[in-house]
Amino acid sequence: MTRTVIRGGLVITATEEVEADVLVVDEQVAALGTPELAEQWLPGADAVLDAEGLYVIPGGVDGHTHMEMPFGGTSSADTFETGTRAAAWGGTTTIIDFAIQSIGGSAPEGLDTWHAKAEGNCAVDYGFHLILSDVHDGSLAELDGLVGEGVTSFKLFMAYPGVFYSDDGRILRAMQRAAGNGALTMVHAENGIAIDVLVQQALAAGRTDPREHGRVRHPLLEAEATHRAIQLARVAGAPLYVVHVSAAEALDELVRARDTGIPVFGETCPQYLFLTVDELSRPGFEGAKYVCSTPLRPEEHQRELWRGLRTDDLSVVATDHCPFCFASQKELGIGDFSKIPNGMPGVEHRLDLLHQGVVDGRLTRRRWVELASTTPARMFGLHPRKGTIAPGSDADVVLYDPRAEHVLSAGTHHMNVDYNPYEGRTVTGAVRTVLSRGRVILDGGEYRGRPGHGRFLRRDTCGYLT
Ligand code: DUC
Ligand code: ZN
Ligand code: ZN
Ligand code: ZN
């Protein structure tokens, strides 16, 4: 038995803030106690971590990452090994990545392929959603089995015709299946058919720069698809989770639905809260670094997203971490913006960036923890094992210094990518120590994790529906 005591910190969960010491026994939180009570824990302790002046928060849960994802004629640059290590550096102790059913392939084959990529390589615990690229009777029936294996959510694309795209009929049928088996349907809501028309028109007119990416992926095409996804989910009687919401008009659709009591949930990402569409117009080809979908938006959308985070119209902040190197991968799109691999790195910076909302007074500390850890854990069937600090929970714990400043940079980050979208930005707050299932994997700037420590998580169904 290994006993660790975390002393003197401010324990922050989604529901309370309390000065308490934490006793960790083996892989789990055993108790929270007053300093007087904790005195009794010290004689038998194997390690004592000093959290004086620090926040003690549940490890981050990033519900949306793409490690080693084949996409746009290449593959995202972080492996499960490098990507989960970077996650650990940033205080994220659980990721949920996307296994892909290929067109013509079965859902279980897709899942097996992703298990093989991840197994033995992850520094932190991980789960999978499934991207359903080929909806038919067979693959729909396979979903029931996946739910039984702890893959309780799947993603459908209204964008990317010819790649991941599903038409409305397929989406409706998948949602009907989800209504029956309890899975959560995630949707990438952009009207890909209309976007493709605008892409072809732009290219035909000789407009090939990265900035065109922001023009053709119009906010109204995100709003229209969001509206359609919501109506299809209502007809199917299925809950819906809309990934990477970036347009204020799309958020309006979520607000309307949620105000009528429909089980629709929204996710946004740090890039939409901190970066704007202007990045796409950087000199030369630099704008390609900021090509992701949904795209970055004009600044006024950011205010609405922050408001949505406060009011719970947006429930989760995930990263959509999907890194491509500028030199070797983003440059595939020189001369044709539509060939720039879509995606940005971010798994390492989510907690720090969202903490700026606390520093600026836009979020409370508890809301910060809720958005980054508790709600994603509950949304994806991992709570209370993940997402909180309570007796019986996995001891995934972050000691966070709210005052330390550091600069985000490709020179110091741990993601396997040659640029940082936030290059040179100073953030207030820093991860000091990270425990994953009771083991210290990061402490005082020293990485102590190892590939294979992270385990596959069989998830329950969404915790907001029962
Ligand atoms: N959007 C991205 O930016 N990257 C991966 C897939 C997606 O939908
Ligand atoms: Zn997407
Ligand atoms: Zn994604
Ligand atoms: Zn940091």
PDB file of N, CA, C and O in Angstrom, residues 17-86:
ATOM      1  N   GLU A  17     -14.962  24.849  -2.422  1.00  0.00           N
ATOM      2  CA  GLU A  17     -13.561  25.201  -2.224  1.00  0.00           C
ATOM      3  C   GLU A  17     -13.302  25.055  -0.735  1.00  0.00           C
ATOM      4  O   GLU A  17     -13.981  25.675   0.070  1.00  0.00           O
ATOM      5  N   VAL A  18     -12.351  24.221  -0.385  1.00  0.00           N
ATOM      6  CA  VAL A  18     -12.130  23.961   1.029  1.00  0.00           C
ATOM      7  C   VAL A  18     -10.639  23.762   1.288  1.00  0.00           C
ATOM      8  O   VAL A  18      -9.944  23.095   0.516  1.00  0.00           O
ATOM      9  N   GLU A  19     -10.147  24.398   2.351  1.00  0.00           N
ATOM     10  CA  GLU A  19      -8.756  24.168   2.738  1.00  0.00           C
ATOM     11  C   GLU A  19      -8.701  22.811   3.401  1.00  0.00           C
ATOM     12  O   GLU A  19      -9.273  22.617   4.476  1.00  0.00           O
ATOM     13  N   ALA A  20      -8.090  21.871   2.729  1.00  0.00           N
ATOM     14  CA  ALA A  20      -8.094  20.499   3.238  1.00  0.00           C
ATOM     15  C   ALA A  20      -6.846  19.770   2.789  1.00  0.00           C
ATOM     16  O   ALA A  20      -6.263  20.094   1.759  1.00  0.00           O
ATOM     17  N   ASP A  21      -6.460  18.784   3.594  1.00  0.00           N
ATOM     18  CA  ASP A  21      -5.397  17.877   3.185  1.00  0.00           C
ATOM     19  C   ASP A  21      -6.052  16.656   2.545  1.00  0.00           C
ATOM     20  O   ASP A  21      -7.186  16.322   2.865  1.00  0.00           O
ATOM     21  N   VAL A  22      -5.315  16.050   1.640  1.00  0.00           N
ATOM     22  CA  VAL A  22      -5.880  14.922   0.891  1.00  0.00           C
ATOM     23  C   VAL A  22      -5.009  13.688   1.132  1.00  0.00           C
ATOM     24  O   VAL A  22      -3.785  13.751   0.981  1.00  0.00           O
ATOM     25  N   LEU A  23      -5.663  12.600   1.505  1.00  0.00           N
ATOM     26  CA  LEU A  23      -4.948  11.332   1.666  1.00  0.00           C
ATOM     27  C   LEU A  23      -5.211  10.464   0.443  1.00  0.00           C
ATOM     28  O   LEU A  23      -6.367  10.180   0.094  1.00  0.00           O
ATOM     29  N   VAL A  24      -4.120  10.068  -0.200  1.00  0.00           N
ATOM     30  CA  VAL A  24      -4.209   9.182  -1.366  1.00  0.00           C
ATOM     31  C   VAL A  24      -3.656   7.827  -0.944  1.00  0.00           C
ATOM     32  O   VAL A  24      -2.542   7.744  -0.406  1.00  0.00           O
ATOM     33  N   VAL A  25      -4.425   6.790  -1.139  1.00  0.00           N
ATOM     34  CA  VAL A  25      -3.942   5.435  -0.855  1.00  0.00           C
ATOM     35  C   VAL A  25      -3.967   4.654  -2.166  1.00  0.00           C
ATOM     36  O   VAL A  25      -5.023   4.514  -2.795  1.00  0.00           O
ATOM     37  N   ASP A  26      -2.804   4.199  -2.564  1.00  0.00           N
ATOM     38  CA  ASP A  26      -2.645   3.527  -3.857  1.00  0.00           C
ATOM     39  C   ASP A  26      -3.197   4.413  -4.982  1.00  0.00           C
ATOM     40  O   ASP A  26      -2.735   5.524  -5.133  1.00  0.00           O
ATOM     41  N   GLU A  27      -4.215   3.947  -5.680  1.00  0.00           N
ATOM     42  CA  GLU A  27      -4.637   4.692  -6.872  1.00  0.00           C
ATOM     43  C   GLU A  27      -5.783   5.665  -6.618  1.00  0.00           C
ATOM     44  O   GLU A  27      -6.213   6.362  -7.530  1.00  0.00           O
ATOM     45  N   GLN A  28      -6.282   5.680  -5.377  1.00  0.00           N
ATOM     46  CA  GLN A  28      -7.498   6.466  -5.146  1.00  0.00           C
ATOM     47  C   GLN A  28      -7.357   7.480  -4.031  1.00  0.00           C
ATOM     48  O   GLN A  28      -6.489   7.374  -3.180  1.00  0.00           O
ATOM     49  N   VAL A  29      -8.255   8.439  -4.075  1.00  0.00           N
ATOM     50  CA  VAL A  29      -8.395   9.367  -2.951  1.00  0.00           C
ATOM     51  C   VAL A  29      -9.074   8.593  -1.821  1.00  0.00           C
ATOM     52  O   VAL A  29     -10.122   7.965  -2.027  1.00  0.00           O
ATOM     53  N   ALA A  30      -8.454   8.627  -0.646  1.00  0.00           N
ATOM     54  CA  ALA A  30      -9.035   7.892   0.487  1.00  0.00           C
ATOM     55  C   ALA A  30      -9.828   8.828   1.392  1.00  0.00           C
ATOM     56  O   ALA A  30     -10.863   8.445   1.932  1.00  0.00           O
ATOM     57  N   ALA A  31      -9.317  10.061   1.573  1.00  0.00           N
ATOM     58  CA  ALA A  31      -9.997  10.969   2.513  1.00  0.00           C
ATOM     59  C   ALA A  31      -9.552  12.397   2.285  1.00  0.00           C
ATOM     60  O   ALA A  31      -8.463  12.665   1.777  1.00  0.00           O
ATOM     61  N   LEU A  32     -10.421  13.330   2.671  1.00  0.00           N
ATOM     62  CA  LEU A  32     -10.063  14.740   2.799  1.00  0.00           C
ATOM     63  C   LEU A  32     -10.189  15.070   4.283  1.00  0.00           C
ATOM     64  O   LEU A  32     -11.112  14.577   4.944  1.00  0.00           O
ATOM     65  N   GLY A  33      -9.260  15.866   4.777  1.00  0.00           N
ATOM     66  CA  GLY A  33      -9.336  16.134   6.208  1.00  0.00           C
ATOM     67  C   GLY A  33      -8.745  17.468   6.589  1.00  0.00           C
ATOM     68  O   GLY A  33      -8.011  18.091   5.820  1.00  0.00           O
ATOM     69  N   THR A  34      -9.051  17.883   7.817  1.00  0.00           N
ATOM     70  CA  THR A  34      -8.461  19.096   8.373  1.00  0.00           C
ATOM     71  C   THR A  34      -6.984  18.821   8.673  1.00  0.00           C
ATOM     72  O   THR A  34      -6.576  17.670   8.783  1.00  0.00           O
ATOM     73  N   PRO A  35      -6.190  19.870   8.818  1.00  0.00           N
ATOM     74  CA  PRO A  35      -4.781  19.667   9.158  1.00  0.00           C
ATOM     75  C   PRO A  35      -4.599  18.829  10.426  1.00  0.00           C
ATOM     76  O   PRO A  35      -3.673  18.020  10.508  1.00  0.00           O
ATOM     77  N   GLU A  36      -5.499  18.997  11.398  1.00  0.00           N
ATOM     78  CA  GLU A  36      -5.382  18.220  12.645  1.00  0.00           C
ATOM     79  C   GLU A  36      -5.547  16.723  12.349  1.00  0.00           C
ATOM     80  O   GLU A  36      -4.761  15.895  12.800  1.00  0.00           O
ATOM     81  N   LEU A  37      -6.565  16.417  11.562  1.00  0.00           N
ATOM     82  CA  LEU A  37      -6.801  15.015  11.207  1.00  0.00           C
ATOM     83  C   LEU A  37      -5.618  14.480  10.399  1.00  0.00           C
ATOM     84  O   LEU A  37      -5.156  13.351  10.607  1.00  0.00           O
ATOM     85  N   ALA A  38      -5.127  15.318   9.492  1.00  0.00           N
ATOM     86  CA  ALA A  38      -4.052  14.874   8.599  1.00  0.00           C
ATOM     87  C   ALA A  38      -2.762  14.568   9.367  1.00  0.00           C
ATOM     88  O   ALA A  38      -1.938  13.785   8.893  1.00  0.00           O
ATOM     89  N   GLU A  39      -2.590  15.172  10.546  1.00  0.00           N
ATOM     90  CA  GLU A  39      -1.416  14.848  11.372  1.00  0.00           C
ATOM     91  C   GLU A  39      -1.311  13.341  11.578  1.00  0.00           C
ATOM     92  O   GLU A  39      -0.220  12.771  11.575  1.00  0.00           O
ATOM     93  N   GLN A  40      -2.462  12.712  11.740  1.00  0.00           N
ATOM     94  CA  GLN A  40      -2.472  11.271  12.006  1.00  0.00           C
ATOM     95  C   GLN A  40      -2.045  10.464  10.775  1.00  0.00           C
ATOM     96  O   GLN A  40      -1.676   9.300  10.894  1.00  0.00           O
ATOM     97  N   TRP A  41      -2.170  11.071   9.586  1.00  0.00           N
ATOM     98  CA  TRP A  41      -1.803  10.341   8.368  1.00  0.00           C
ATOM     99  C   TRP A  41      -0.291  10.333   8.149  1.00  0.00           C
ATOM    100  O   TRP A  41       0.235   9.478   7.440  1.00  0.00           O
ATOM    101  N   LEU A  42       0.376  11.329   8.745  1.00  0.00           N
ATOM    102  CA  LEU A  42       1.783  11.541   8.379  1.00  0.00           C
ATOM    103  C   LEU A  42       2.715  10.393   8.756  1.00  0.00           C
ATOM    104  O   LEU A  42       3.573  10.024   7.943  1.00  0.00           O
ATOM    105  N   PRO A  43       2.589   9.799   9.947  1.00  0.00           N
ATOM    106  CA  PRO A  43       3.560   8.750  10.297  1.00  0.00           C
ATOM    107  C   PRO A  43       3.591   7.592   9.293  1.00  0.00           C
ATOM    108  O   PRO A  43       4.657   7.046   9.010  1.00  0.00           O
ATOM    109  N   GLY A  44       2.447   7.258   8.719  1.00  0.00           N
ATOM    110  CA  GLY A  44       2.425   6.124   7.775  1.00  0.00           C
ATOM    111  C   GLY A  44       2.594   6.533   6.328  1.00  0.00           C
ATOM    112  O   GLY A  44       2.460   5.692   5.427  1.00  0.00           O
ATOM    113  N   ALA A  45       2.901   7.805   6.071  1.00  0.00           N
ATOM    114  CA  ALA A  45       2.921   8.280   4.678  1.00  0.00           C
ATOM    115  C   ALA A  45       4.231   7.924   3.973  1.00  0.00           C
ATOM    116  O   ALA A  45       5.308   8.015   4.557  1.00  0.00           O
ATOM    117  N   ASP A  46       4.128   7.512   2.724  1.00  0.00           N
ATOM    118  CA  ASP A  46       5.319   7.273   1.902  1.00  0.00           C
ATOM    119  C   ASP A  46       5.825   8.570   1.288  1.00  0.00           C
ATOM    120  O   ASP A  46       7.001   8.716   0.997  1.00  0.00           O
ATOM    121  N   ALA A  47       4.889   9.493   1.052  1.00  0.00           N
ATOM    122  CA  ALA A  47       5.286  10.786   0.464  1.00  0.00           C
ATOM    123  C   ALA A  47       4.343  11.865   0.969  1.00  0.00           C
ATOM    124  O   ALA A  47       3.161  11.619   1.200  1.00  0.00           O
ATOM    125  N   VAL A  48       4.898  13.046   1.158  1.00  0.00           N
ATOM    126  CA  VAL A  48       4.091  14.204   1.542  1.00  0.00           C
ATOM    127  C   VAL A  48       4.353  15.298   0.516  1.00  0.00           C
ATOM    128  O   VAL A  48       5.504  15.663   0.259  1.00  0.00           O
ATOM    129  N   LEU A  49       3.294  15.779  -0.103  1.00  0.00           N
ATOM    130  CA  LEU A  49       3.420  16.843  -1.109  1.00  0.00           C
ATOM    131  C   LEU A  49       2.943  18.145  -0.483  1.00  0.00           C
ATOM    132  O   LEU A  49       1.825  18.220   0.038  1.00  0.00           O
ATOM    133  N   ASP A  50       3.781  19.155  -0.547  1.00  0.00           N
ATOM    134  CA  ASP A  50       3.445  20.446   0.044  1.00  0.00           C
ATOM    135  C   ASP A  50       2.650  21.278  -0.958  1.00  0.00           C
ATOM    136  O   ASP A  50       3.171  21.657  -2.003  1.00  0.00           O
ATOM    137  N   ALA A  51       1.397  21.549  -0.628  1.00  0.00           N
ATOM    138  CA  ALA A  51       0.531  22.311  -1.537  1.00  0.00           C
ATOM    139  C   ALA A  51       0.209  23.701  -0.979  1.00  0.00           C
ATOM    140  O   ALA A  51      -0.744  24.343  -1.425  1.00  0.00           O
ATOM    141  N   GLU A  52       1.011  24.162  -0.041  1.00  0.00           N
ATOM    142  CA  GLU A  52       0.817  25.496   0.541  1.00  0.00           C
ATOM    143  C   GLU A  52       0.781  26.550  -0.569  1.00  0.00           C
ATOM    144  O   GLU A  52       1.674  26.602  -1.409  1.00  0.00           O
ATOM    145  N   GLY A  53      -0.276  27.334  -0.604  1.00  0.00           N
ATOM    146  CA  GLY A  53      -0.391  28.383  -1.616  1.00  0.00           C
ATOM    147  C   GLY A  53      -0.861  27.887  -2.980  1.00  0.00           C
ATOM    148  O   GLY A  53      -0.952  28.671  -3.929  1.00  0.00           O
ATOM    149  N   LEU A  54      -1.153  26.601  -3.078  1.00  0.00           N
ATOM    150  CA  LEU A  54      -1.544  26.038  -4.376  1.00  0.00           C
ATOM    151  C   LEU A  54      -3.008  25.598  -4.362  1.00  0.00           C
ATOM    152  O   LEU A  54      -3.578  25.324  -3.311  1.00  0.00           O
ATOM    153  N   TYR A  55      -3.581  25.525  -5.552  1.00  0.00           N
ATOM    154  CA  TYR A  55      -4.884  24.894  -5.707  1.00  0.00           C
ATOM    155  C   TYR A  55      -4.668  23.389  -5.866  1.00  0.00           C
ATOM    156  O   TYR A  55      -3.714  22.955  -6.521  1.00  0.00           O
ATOM    157  N   VAL A  56      -5.577  22.633  -5.314  1.00  0.00           N
ATOM    158  CA  VAL A  56      -5.569  21.174  -5.488  1.00  0.00           C
ATOM    159  C   VAL A  56      -6.850  20.844  -6.238  1.00  0.00           C
ATOM    160  O   VAL A  56      -7.954  20.971  -5.709  1.00  0.00           O
ATOM    161  N   ILE A  57      -6.698  20.486  -7.504  1.00  0.00           N
ATOM    162  CA  ILE A  57      -7.878  20.323  -8.378  1.00  0.00           C
ATOM    163  C   ILE A  57      -7.870  18.930  -9.025  1.00  0.00           C
ATOM    164  O   ILE A  57      -6.809  18.314  -9.158  1.00  0.00           O
ATOM    165  N   PRO A  58      -9.048  18.456  -9.408  1.00  0.00           N
ATOM    166  CA  PRO A  58      -9.064  17.180 -10.133  1.00  0.00           C
ATOM    167  C   PRO A  58      -8.363  17.327 -11.478  1.00  0.00           C
ATOM    168  O   PRO A  58      -8.468  18.372 -12.134  1.00  0.00           O
ATOM    169  N   GLY A  59      -7.648  16.299 -11.894  1.00  0.00           N
ATOM    170  CA  GLY A  59      -6.943  16.342 -13.172  1.00  0.00           C
ATOM    171  C   GLY A  59      -7.895  16.671 -14.311  1.00  0.00           C
ATOM    172  O   GLY A  59      -9.068  16.304 -14.297  1.00  0.00           O
ATOM    173  N   GLY A  60      -7.379  17.362 -15.303  1.00  0.00           N
ATOM    174  CA  GLY A  60      -8.202  17.752 -16.435  1.00  0.00           C
ATOM    175  C   GLY A  60      -8.676  16.548 -17.245  1.00  0.00           C
ATOM    176  O   GLY A  60      -7.975  15.540 -17.355  1.00  0.00           O
ATOM    177  N   VAL A  61      -9.879  16.667 -17.798  1.00  0.00           N
ATOM    178  CA  VAL A  61     -10.435  15.642 -18.686  1.00  0.00           C
ATOM    179  C   VAL A  61     -10.657  16.306 -20.044  1.00  0.00           C
ATOM    180  O   VAL A  61     -11.517  17.193 -20.175  1.00  0.00           O
ATOM    181  N   ASP A  62      -9.842  15.941 -21.012  1.00  0.00           N
ATOM    182  CA  ASP A  62      -9.968  16.507 -22.357  1.00  0.00           C
ATOM    183  C   ASP A  62     -10.769  15.526 -23.207  1.00  0.00           C
ATOM    184  O   ASP A  62     -10.257  14.490 -23.630  1.00  0.00           O
ATOM    185  N   GLY A  63     -12.010  15.876 -23.446  1.00  0.00           N
ATOM    186  CA  GLY A  63     -12.929  14.972 -24.137  1.00  0.00           C
ATOM    187  C   GLY A  63     -12.809  14.973 -25.648  1.00  0.00           C
ATOM    188  O   GLY A  63     -13.636  14.342 -26.326  1.00  0.00           O
ATOM    189  N   HIS A  64     -11.788  15.626 -26.192  1.00  0.00           N
ATOM    190  CA  HIS A  64     -11.724  15.748 -27.661  1.00  0.00           C
ATOM    191  C   HIS A  64     -10.282  15.917 -28.119  1.00  0.00           C
ATOM    192  O   HIS A  64      -9.755  17.026 -28.163  1.00  0.00           O
ATOM    193  N   THR A  65      -9.633  14.791 -28.438  1.00  0.00           N
ATOM    194  CA  THR A  65      -8.272  14.850 -28.990  1.00  0.00           C
ATOM    195  C   THR A  65      -8.168  13.930 -30.207  1.00  0.00           C
ATOM    196  O   THR A  65      -8.967  13.008 -30.374  1.00  0.00           O
ATOM    197  N   HIS A  66      -7.183  14.216 -31.031  1.00  0.00           N
ATOM    198  CA  HIS A  66      -6.886  13.360 -32.204  1.00  0.00           C
ATOM    199  C   HIS A  66      -5.390  13.074 -32.242  1.00  0.00           C
ATOM    200  O   HIS A  66      -4.626  13.829 -32.837  1.00  0.00           O
ATOM    201  N   MET A  67      -4.965  12.000 -31.595  1.00  0.00           N
ATOM    202  CA  MET A  67      -3.566  11.575 -31.689  1.00  0.00           C
ATOM    203  C   MET A  67      -3.429  10.635 -32.899  1.00  0.00           C
ATOM    204  O   MET A  67      -4.321   9.819 -33.162  1.00  0.00           O
ATOM    205  N   GLU A  68      -2.310  10.744 -33.586  1.00  0.00           N
ATOM    206  CA  GLU A  68      -1.994   9.868 -34.736  1.00  0.00           C
ATOM    207  C   GLU A  68      -3.206   9.666 -35.631  1.00  0.00           C
ATOM    208  O   GLU A  68      -3.540   8.543 -35.990  1.00  0.00           O
ATOM    209  N   MET A  69      -3.850  10.757 -35.967  1.00  0.00           N
ATOM    210  CA  MET A  69      -5.067  10.657 -36.770  1.00  0.00           C
ATOM    211  C   MET A  69      -4.752  10.854 -38.253  1.00  0.00           C
ATOM    212  O   MET A  69      -4.245  11.909 -38.647  1.00  0.00           O
ATOM    213  N   PRO A  70      -5.049   9.879 -39.088  1.00  0.00           N
ATOM    214  CA  PRO A  70      -4.854  10.067 -40.526  1.00  0.00           C
ATOM    215  C   PRO A  70      -5.878  11.080 -41.035  1.00  0.00           C
ATOM    216  O   PRO A  70      -7.076  10.891 -40.817  1.00  0.00           O
ATOM    217  N   PHE A  71      -5.402  12.129 -41.657  1.00  0.00           N
ATOM    218  CA  PHE A  71      -6.317  13.198 -42.059  1.00  0.00           C
ATOM    219  C   PHE A  71      -5.616  14.100 -43.063  1.00  0.00           C
ATOM    220  O   PHE A  71      -4.441  14.412 -42.891  1.00  0.00           O
ATOM    221  N   GLY A  72      -6.334  14.507 -44.090  1.00  0.00           N
ATOM    222  CA  GLY A  72      -5.797  15.472 -45.052  1.00  0.00           C
ATOM    223  C   GLY A  72      -4.527  14.969 -45.728  1.00  0.00           C
ATOM    224  O   GLY A  72      -3.616  15.747 -46.009  1.00  0.00           O
ATOM    225  N   GLY A  73      -4.437  13.656 -45.966  1.00  0.00           N
ATOM    226  CA  GLY A  73      -3.271  13.117 -46.662  1.00  0.00           C
ATOM    227  C   GLY A  73      -2.040  12.982 -45.789  1.00  0.00           C
ATOM    228  O   GLY A  73      -0.945  12.707 -46.274  1.00  0.00           O
ATOM    229  N   THR A  74      -2.196  13.154 -44.490  1.00  0.00           N
ATOM    230  CA  THR A  74      -1.074  12.997 -43.567  1.00  0.00           C
ATOM    231  C   THR A  74      -1.650  12.491 -42.253  1.00  0.00           C
ATOM    232  O   THR A  74      -2.776  11.992 -42.223  1.00  0.00           O
ATOM    233  N   SER A  75      -0.871  12.592 -41.182  1.00  0.00           N
ATOM    234  CA  SER A  75      -1.354  12.075 -39.903  1.00  0.00           C
ATOM    235  C   SER A  75      -0.979  13.055 -38.813  1.00  0.00           C
ATOM    236  O   SER A  75       0.128  13.616 -38.832  1.00  0.00           O
ATOM    237  N   SER A  76      -1.874  13.297 -37.866  1.00  0.00           N
ATOM    238  CA  SER A  76      -1.595  14.284 -36.819  1.00  0.00           C
ATOM    239  C   SER A  76      -0.297  13.911 -36.099  1.00  0.00           C
ATOM    240  O   SER A  76       0.023  12.729 -35.934  1.00  0.00           O
ATOM    241  N   ALA A  77       0.432  14.940 -35.692  1.00  0.00           N
ATOM    242  CA  ALA A  77       1.853  14.767 -35.364  1.00  0.00           C
ATOM    243  C   ALA A  77       2.126  14.172 -33.988  1.00  0.00           C
ATOM    244  O   ALA A  77       3.222  13.663 -33.742  1.00  0.00           O
ATOM    245  N   ASP A  78       1.186  14.267 -33.079  1.00  0.00           N
ATOM    246  CA  ASP A  78       1.396  13.640 -31.771  1.00  0.00           C
ATOM    247  C   ASP A  78       0.962  12.185 -31.813  1.00  0.00           C
ATOM    248  O   ASP A  78      -0.147  11.867 -32.258  1.00  0.00           O
ATOM    249  N   THR A  79       1.833  11.318 -31.317  1.00  0.00           N
ATOM    250  CA  THR A  79       1.432   9.931 -31.081  1.00  0.00           C
ATOM    251  C   THR A  79       0.702   9.884 -29.739  1.00  0.00           C
ATOM    252  O   THR A  79       0.670  10.868 -28.995  1.00  0.00           O
ATOM    253  N   PHE A  80       0.157   8.722 -29.405  1.00  0.00           N
ATOM    254  CA  PHE A  80      -0.438   8.600 -28.079  1.00  0.00           C
ATOM    255  C   PHE A  80       0.623   8.799 -27.000  1.00  0.00           C
ATOM    256  O   PHE A  80       0.334   9.334 -25.932  1.00  0.00           O
ATOM    257  N   GLU A  81       1.847   8.417 -27.303  1.00  0.00           N
ATOM    258  CA  GLU A  81       2.902   8.608 -26.306  1.00  0.00           C
ATOM    259  C   GLU A  81       3.226  10.096 -26.115  1.00  0.00           C
ATOM    260  O   GLU A  81       3.179  10.613 -25.002  1.00  0.00           O
ATOM    261  N   THR A  82       3.525  10.783 -27.198  1.00  0.00           N
ATOM    262  CA  THR A  82       3.926  12.192 -27.045  1.00  0.00           C
ATOM    263  C   THR A  82       2.735  13.060 -26.635  1.00  0.00           C
ATOM    264  O   THR A  82       2.880  14.001 -25.852  1.00  0.00           O
ATOM    265  N   GLY A  83       1.566  12.730 -27.158  1.00  0.00           N
ATOM    266  CA  GLY A  83       0.390  13.564 -26.878  1.00  0.00           C
ATOM    267  C   GLY A  83      -0.095  13.447 -25.441  1.00  0.00           C
ATOM    268  O   GLY A  83      -0.498  14.439 -24.833  1.00  0.00           O
ATOM    269  N   THR A  84      -0.043  12.220 -24.889  1.00  0.00           N
ATOM    270  CA  THR A  84      -0.489  12.089 -23.497  1.00  0.00           C
ATOM    271  C   THR A  84       0.569  12.629 -22.536  1.00  0.00           C
ATOM    272  O   THR A  84       0.236  13.096 -21.452  1.00  0.00           O
ATOM    273  N   ARG A  85       1.823  12.587 -22.947  1.00  0.00           N
ATOM    274  CA  ARG A  85       2.860  13.214 -22.107  1.00  0.00           C
ATOM    275  C   ARG A  85       2.643  14.727 -22.063  1.00  0.00           C
ATOM    276  O   ARG A  85       2.711  15.339 -21.003  1.00  0.00           O
ATOM    277  N   ALA A  86       2.365  15.310 -23.215  1.00  0.00           N
ATOM    278  CA  ALA A  86       2.089  16.753 -23.243  1.00  0.00           C
ATOM    279  C   ALA A  86       0.843  17.078 -22.423  1.00  0.00           C
ATOM    280  O   ALA A  86       0.795  18.097 -21.718  1.00  0.00           O
TER     281      ALA A  86
END
